Amino acid sequence: MKVYYTFDEIKRIPNLLNRLNEFDFSFSKEKKYLFVGCGSSYNIGFIMKEIMNKNGYKAKVLTGGHGMLFDNMPDSDVAILITRTGESTETVQAAKKLRQKGIKTIGITSSKNSSITQQCEENITLDFTEEKSVVMTGSFVVILAMLLNGIEKNDYYNFSEKILEDSEKIIDQLALEKYEHFVFLGYDENYGISKEGALKLQEMALQYVEYHEPLEYRHGPISTLTNKTLVILNSKGRKEEKELIDDIERLGGKVLVISTDGHIKIPDMKGFEAPLRLIPIQYLGYKKAVQMGYNPDSPKNLSKSVKLGG
């Protein structure tokens, strides 16, 4: 069987996480932060915003496109602009605009000497996370973990190997050829993880995807549930979520639970476990792509960075 770059870039996540002690980055509760990014990089910002606000920090998130097109920027002291390649036009242009407004800019990228590093006052370059595949996988996990360590240090490395091993074992046992509709559910930071999970299945495997808060699923979206639906629940362990699982299964859907006591077990770090929750989701996207006969390294209509003309 052909081995794709995407597979290697997911498998190396534990080794990448083991290098986080090379970075000393911290947030201040006295400052207001704005995260800016496109696609997966926006989702990193969304997850960070959720966790920071729950822990007494002030944070907002904006797409690079909004930052480029509109002047109504949220009031902020520091803007953190995330772009894996450092070349996404919208994020680079947003950085330029933010600097002109006198807001401190910090670029986060996997690429040395990229356009974002030339626009931002400060930069954190994680060049060891650079990826050959179009879809962002391991670099997402590591950038998110690095940023979260700026609030509270956690040992992601020691958990990651077992989670990766469990993810492969459990997802390999799923009859993925049966499923053609993927629904991701989660609250707060897990909503951002669900958004990113939906994007992975859409990008790599070209699947019909949705993402919702768990209890919102009954309010309309459940109407499209069939026996070809796989629901991925990033659970917080609430009994209401367990009742939802029962309803989904009664209607013929299949549920994969990622939680402290789920099918794939994740430690409870009060939200800081978010990077670890991405590992099974990324592997699921890869496996479905391969099952469909698609090349997960280079999906249709996509490139590593979006560069706008003009």
Short mmCIF file of C-alpha atoms in Angstrom, two decimals:
data_model
loop_
_atom_site.label_atom_id
_atom_site.label_comp_id
_atom_site.label_asym_id
_atom_site.label_seq_id
_atom_site.Cartn_x
_atom_site.Cartn_y
_atom_site.Cartn_z
CA MET A 1 0.00 0.00 0.00
CA LYS A 2 1.29 3.46 -0.89
CA VAL A 3 2.44 5.57 2.05
CA TYR A 4 1.51 9.23 1.76
CA TYR A 5 3.23 12.27 3.22
CA THR A 6 0.04 12.95 5.19
CA PHE A 7 0.40 9.63 7.01
CA ASP A 8 4.01 10.36 7.95
CA GLU A 9 3.11 13.89 9.05
CA ILE A 10 0.44 12.53 11.40
CA LYS A 11 2.66 9.71 12.68
CA ARG A 12 5.47 12.10 13.60
CA ILE A 13 3.24 14.26 15.86
CA PRO A 14 4.67 12.80 19.11
CA ASN A 15 8.22 13.59 18.00
CA LEU A 16 7.20 17.14 17.07
CA LEU A 17 5.49 17.67 20.43
CA ASN A 18 8.68 16.55 22.15
CA ARG A 19 10.37 19.71 20.85
CA LEU A 20 7.99 22.19 22.45
CA ASN A 21 10.40 22.86 25.31
CA GLU A 22 12.49 24.79 22.77
CA PHE A 23 9.91 27.59 22.89
CA ASP A 24 9.29 30.05 25.70
CA PHE A 25 6.11 31.96 24.89
CA SER A 26 3.61 33.42 27.34
CA PHE A 27 0.39 35.43 27.40
CA SER A 28 -0.51 38.26 29.78
CA LYS A 29 -3.91 38.75 31.41
CA GLU A 30 -3.32 42.49 31.11
CA LYS A 31 -3.39 42.48 27.30
CA LYS A 32 -6.12 41.95 24.70
CA TYR A 33 -5.24 39.43 21.99
CA LEU A 34 -6.54 39.02 18.46
CA PHE A 35 -5.94 35.79 16.53
CA VAL A 36 -6.02 35.99 12.74
CA GLY A 37 -5.85 33.14 10.23
CA CYS A 38 -7.52 31.37 7.32
CA GLY A 39 -8.87 27.82 7.16
CA SER A 40 -7.19 25.58 9.72
CA SER A 41 -5.14 28.50 11.03
CA TYR A 42 -8.38 30.33 11.84
CA ASN A 43 -9.55 27.24 13.71
CA ILE A 44 -6.40 27.35 15.86
CA GLY A 45 -7.30 30.93 16.73
CA PHE A 46 -10.90 29.98 17.52
CA ILE A 47 -9.80 27.21 19.89
CA MET A 48 -7.29 29.54 21.57
CA LYS A 49 -9.94 32.24 21.99
CA GLU A 50 -12.30 29.80 23.73
CA ILE A 51 -9.68 28.46 26.13
CA MET A 52 -8.13 31.83 26.91
CA ASN A 53 -11.44 33.51 27.70
CA LYS A 54 -12.35 30.67 30.08
CA ASN A 55 -9.05 31.16 31.91
CA GLY A 56 -9.21 34.88 32.57
CA TYR A 57 -7.49 36.14 29.41
CA LYS A 58 -8.97 38.43 26.77
CA ALA A 59 -9.00 37.10 23.21
CA LYS A 60 -10.91 37.38 19.96
CA VAL A 61 -10.51 35.76 16.56
CA LEU A 62 -10.89 37.00 13.00
CA THR A 63 -10.46 35.43 9.58
CA GLY A 64 -7.64 36.79 7.50
CA GLY A 65 -10.17 37.70 4.83
CA HIS A 66 -12.19 39.86 7.23
CA GLY A 67 -9.03 41.52 8.44
CA MET A 68 -7.96 42.28 4.88
CA LEU A 69 -11.32 43.58 3.64
CA PHE A 70 -12.77 45.52 6.56
CA ASP A 71 -11.52 48.20 8.93
CA ASN A 72 -13.68 47.31 11.95
CA MET A 73 -10.97 45.38 13.79
CA PRO A 74 -11.64 44.30 17.39
CA ASP A 75 -9.89 46.42 20.00
CA SER A 76 -6.63 44.62 20.76
CA ASP A 77 -3.08 45.11 22.01
CA VAL A 78 -1.45 42.13 20.31
CA ALA A 79 -2.40 40.39 17.07
CA ILE A 80 -1.21 36.82 16.50
CA LEU A 81 -1.26 35.95 12.81
CA ILE A 82 -1.12 32.24 12.03
CA THR A 83 -0.22 30.90 8.59
CA ARG A 84 1.58 27.57 8.10
CA THR A 85 3.25 28.61 4.84
CA GLY A 86 3.52 32.27 5.77
CA GLU A 87 2.07 33.17 2.38
CA SER A 88 -1.73 33.32 2.74
CA THR A 89 -2.55 36.65 1.11
CA GLU A 90 -5.43 37.55 3.42
CA THR A 91 -3.42 36.98 6.60
CA VAL A 92 -0.35 38.79 5.27
CA GLN A 93 -2.47 41.79 4.25
CA ALA A 94 -4.26 41.76 7.62
CA ALA A 95 -0.87 41.87 9.34
CA LYS A 96 0.09 44.92 7.31
CA LYS A 97 -3.16 46.69 8.21
CA LEU A 98 -2.84 45.84 11.90
CA ARG A 99 0.70 47.20 12.04
CA GLN A 100 -0.49 50.42 10.43
CA LYS A 101 -3.04 50.71 13.24
CA GLY A 102 -0.24 50.48 15.79
CA ILE A 103 -1.14 46.99 17.03
CA LYS A 104 1.77 44.72 17.90
CA THR A 105 1.94 41.80 15.45
CA ILE A 106 3.36 38.33 16.05
CA GLY A 107 3.57 35.89 13.16
CA ILE A 108 3.30 32.13 13.74
CA THR A 109 4.47 30.00 10.82
CA SER A 110 6.25 26.82 9.75
CA SER A 111 8.18 28.58 6.98
CA LYS A 112 11.36 30.60 7.39
CA ASN A 113 11.72 33.89 5.53
CA SER A 114 8.08 33.84 4.42
CA SER A 115 5.95 36.89 3.69
CA ILE A 116 4.32 36.91 7.13
CA THR A 117 7.73 37.15 8.81
CA GLN A 118 8.44 40.31 6.81
CA GLN A 119 5.14 41.93 7.87
CA CYS A 120 5.15 41.13 11.60
CA GLU A 121 7.20 42.79 14.32
CA GLU A 122 7.95 39.46 15.97
CA ASN A 123 7.80 35.91 14.64
CA ILE A 124 7.79 32.37 15.96
CA THR A 125 8.93 29.99 13.24
CA LEU A 126 8.39 26.28 13.86
CA ASP A 127 10.26 25.17 10.74
CA PHE A 128 10.53 21.59 12.02
CA THR A 129 6.75 21.30 11.49
CA GLU A 130 6.93 22.18 7.78
CA GLU A 131 4.79 19.79 5.72
CA LYS A 132 4.91 18.50 2.15
CA SER A 133 1.21 17.70 1.99
CA VAL A 134 -1.38 20.36 1.20
CA VAL A 135 -3.58 19.63 4.22
CA MET A 136 -2.44 20.92 7.63
CA THR A 137 -2.09 18.11 10.19
CA GLY A 138 0.86 17.78 12.58
CA SER A 139 1.75 21.45 12.32
CA PHE A 140 -1.77 22.33 13.54
CA VAL A 141 -1.37 20.17 16.64
CA VAL A 142 2.06 21.57 17.47
CA ILE A 143 1.23 25.25 16.88
CA LEU A 144 -1.88 24.90 19.06
CA ALA A 145 0.07 23.09 21.79
CA MET A 146 2.83 25.72 21.71
CA LEU A 147 0.30 28.52 22.11
CA LEU A 148 -1.54 26.73 24.93
CA ASN A 149 1.78 26.26 26.73
CA GLY A 150 1.87 30.05 26.83
CA ILE A 151 -0.99 29.82 29.34
CA GLU A 152 -0.22 26.57 31.14
CA LYS A 153 2.50 24.01 30.49
CA ASN A 154 1.26 20.49 29.70
CA ASP A 155 3.09 17.31 28.76
CA TYR A 156 1.44 16.58 25.42
CA TYR A 157 4.23 14.30 24.25
CA ASN A 158 3.68 11.56 26.83
CA PHE A 159 -0.03 11.28 25.99
CA SER A 160 0.28 11.60 22.23
CA GLU A 161 1.86 8.25 21.40
CA LYS A 162 -0.88 6.22 23.12
CA ILE A 163 -3.64 8.38 21.59
CA LEU A 164 -2.16 7.93 18.12
CA GLU A 165 -1.88 4.17 18.66
CA ASP A 166 -5.48 3.93 19.93
CA SER A 167 -6.75 6.11 17.08
CA GLU A 168 -5.21 3.84 14.47
CA LYS A 169 -6.52 0.70 16.14
CA ILE A 170 -10.11 1.92 16.56
CA ILE A 171 -10.49 3.81 13.27
CA ASP A 172 -8.92 0.95 11.30
CA GLN A 173 -11.73 -1.26 12.65
CA LEU A 174 -14.48 1.06 11.40
CA ALA A 175 -16.14 0.04 8.15
CA LEU A 176 -15.41 3.46 6.66
CA GLU A 177 -16.68 2.46 3.22
CA LYS A 178 -20.16 2.44 4.77
CA TYR A 179 -20.12 6.14 5.74
CA GLU A 180 -20.65 9.07 3.40
CA HIS A 181 -21.86 11.72 5.86
CA PHE A 182 -19.73 12.93 8.78
CA VAL A 183 -21.04 15.06 11.65
CA PHE A 184 -18.73 16.62 14.25
CA LEU A 185 -20.13 17.75 17.60
CA GLY A 186 -18.59 19.65 20.50
CA TYR A 187 -18.91 22.62 22.84
CA ASP A 188 -16.59 25.60 23.34
CA GLU A 189 -13.04 24.67 22.26
CA ASN A 190 -14.45 21.34 21.12
CA TYR A 191 -16.69 23.26 18.71
CA GLY A 192 -13.51 24.62 17.12
CA ILE A 193 -12.12 21.08 17.03
CA SER A 194 -15.35 19.94 15.37
CA LYS A 195 -15.03 22.69 12.77
CA GLU A 196 -11.47 21.57 12.06
CA GLY A 197 -12.52 17.91 11.95
CA ALA A 198 -15.19 18.69 9.37
CA LEU A 199 -12.60 20.56 7.33
CA LYS A 200 -10.20 17.59 7.38
CA LEU A 201 -12.86 15.19 6.06
CA GLN A 202 -13.91 17.75 3.47
CA GLU A 203 -10.37 18.53 2.31
CA MET A 204 -8.78 15.09 2.29
CA ALA A 205 -11.73 12.82 1.59
CA LEU A 206 -14.17 15.19 -0.19
CA GLN A 207 -16.99 14.16 2.13
CA TYR A 208 -20.33 15.73 3.06
CA VAL A 209 -19.67 17.19 6.52
CA GLU A 210 -21.35 19.19 9.28
CA TYR A 211 -20.32 20.58 12.66
CA HIS A 212 -22.62 21.67 15.49
CA GLU A 213 -22.89 22.04 19.24
CA PRO A 214 -24.17 18.67 20.52
CA LEU A 215 -27.64 19.66 21.75
CA GLU A 216 -28.19 21.84 18.67
CA TYR A 217 -28.02 18.71 16.53
CA ARG A 218 -31.61 17.79 17.38
CA HIS A 219 -32.81 21.23 16.26
CA GLY A 220 -32.90 20.51 12.55
CA PRO A 221 -29.62 18.89 11.42
CA ILE A 222 -30.60 15.45 12.74
CA SER A 223 -33.15 15.29 9.91
CA THR A 224 -30.38 14.21 7.51
CA LEU A 225 -29.10 11.41 9.79
CA THR A 226 -29.04 7.97 8.14
CA ASN A 227 -27.30 4.64 8.66
CA LYS A 228 -24.51 6.08 6.48
CA THR A 229 -23.80 8.86 9.00
CA LEU A 230 -20.78 8.76 11.31
CA VAL A 231 -21.05 11.22 14.21
CA ILE A 232 -17.80 12.22 15.94
CA LEU A 233 -18.55 13.60 19.40
CA ASN A 234 -15.80 15.43 21.28
CA SER A 235 -17.57 15.02 24.58
CA LYS A 236 -17.29 16.86 27.88
CA GLY A 237 -18.91 13.90 29.63
CA ARG A 238 -22.33 15.45 30.26
CA LYS A 239 -25.28 13.08 30.68
CA GLU A 240 -27.18 15.08 28.06
CA GLU A 241 -24.48 14.19 25.54
CA LYS A 242 -24.88 10.51 26.41
CA GLU A 243 -28.64 10.83 25.87
CA LEU A 244 -27.93 12.33 22.45
CA ILE A 245 -25.73 9.35 21.60
CA ASP A 246 -28.65 7.05 22.42
CA ASP A 247 -30.95 9.05 20.14
CA ILE A 248 -28.47 9.00 17.25
CA GLU A 249 -27.91 5.27 17.54
CA ARG A 250 -31.66 4.63 17.82
CA LEU A 251 -32.09 6.44 14.50
CA GLY A 252 -29.42 4.30 12.83
CA GLY A 253 -26.35 6.53 13.05
CA LYS A 254 -22.94 5.49 14.35
CA VAL A 255 -21.16 7.53 17.05
CA LEU A 256 -17.42 7.73 17.69
CA VAL A 257 -16.79 9.34 21.09
CA ILE A 258 -13.56 11.14 21.94
CA SER A 259 -13.45 11.82 25.70
CA THR A 260 -11.99 10.69 29.00
CA ASP A 261 -14.16 7.55 28.85
CA GLY A 262 -14.94 7.40 25.12
CA HIS A 263 -13.94 5.02 22.35
CA ILE A 264 -10.73 7.03 22.03
CA LYS A 265 -9.63 8.15 25.48
CA ILE A 266 -8.24 11.65 26.03
CA PRO A 267 -6.98 13.00 29.38
CA ASP A 268 -9.00 15.70 31.12
CA MET A 269 -6.88 18.86 31.11
CA LYS A 270 -9.79 21.32 31.49
CA GLY A 271 -9.72 22.11 27.78
CA PHE A 272 -5.95 22.15 27.40
CA GLU A 273 -6.14 18.64 25.94
CA ALA A 274 -7.42 20.19 22.70
CA PRO A 275 -4.30 19.37 20.61
CA LEU A 276 -4.62 15.70 21.54
CA ARG A 277 -8.24 15.60 20.39
CA LEU A 278 -7.09 16.50 16.88
CA ILE A 279 -4.99 13.36 16.43
CA PRO A 280 -7.87 10.86 15.87
CA ILE A 281 -9.74 13.35 13.69
CA GLN A 282 -6.76 13.85 11.38
CA TYR A 283 -6.20 10.11 11.12
CA LEU A 284 -9.89 9.61 10.31
CA GLY A 285 -9.63 12.09 7.44
CA TYR A 286 -6.54 10.34 6.09
CA LYS A 287 -8.10 6.86 6.29
CA LYS A 288 -11.33 7.93 4.60
CA ALA A 289 -9.38 9.59 1.79
CA VAL A 290 -7.35 6.43 1.15
CA GLN A 291 -10.49 4.27 1.34
CA MET A 292 -12.08 6.49 -1.32
CA GLY A 293 -9.03 6.19 -3.55
CA TYR A 294 -8.07 9.86 -3.18
CA ASN A 295 -4.60 11.29 -2.68
CA PRO A 296 -4.71 12.97 0.76
CA ASP A 297 -1.46 14.81 0.04
CA SER A 298 -2.91 16.82 -2.82
CA PRO A 299 -6.72 17.16 -2.73
CA LYS A 300 -8.73 18.51 -5.62
CA ASN A 301 -8.82 22.31 -6.08
CA LEU A 302 -6.49 23.00 -3.13
CA SER A 303 -2.99 24.42 -2.73
CA LYS A 304 -0.78 24.80 0.35
CA SER A 305 -1.43 28.53 0.50
CA VAL A 306 -4.03 30.77 -1.08
CA LYS A 307 -2.39 33.64 -2.95
CA LEU A 308 -4.75 36.24 -4.33
CA GLY A 309 -3.86 38.19 -7.46
CA GLY A 310 -4.04 41.89 -8.00
#
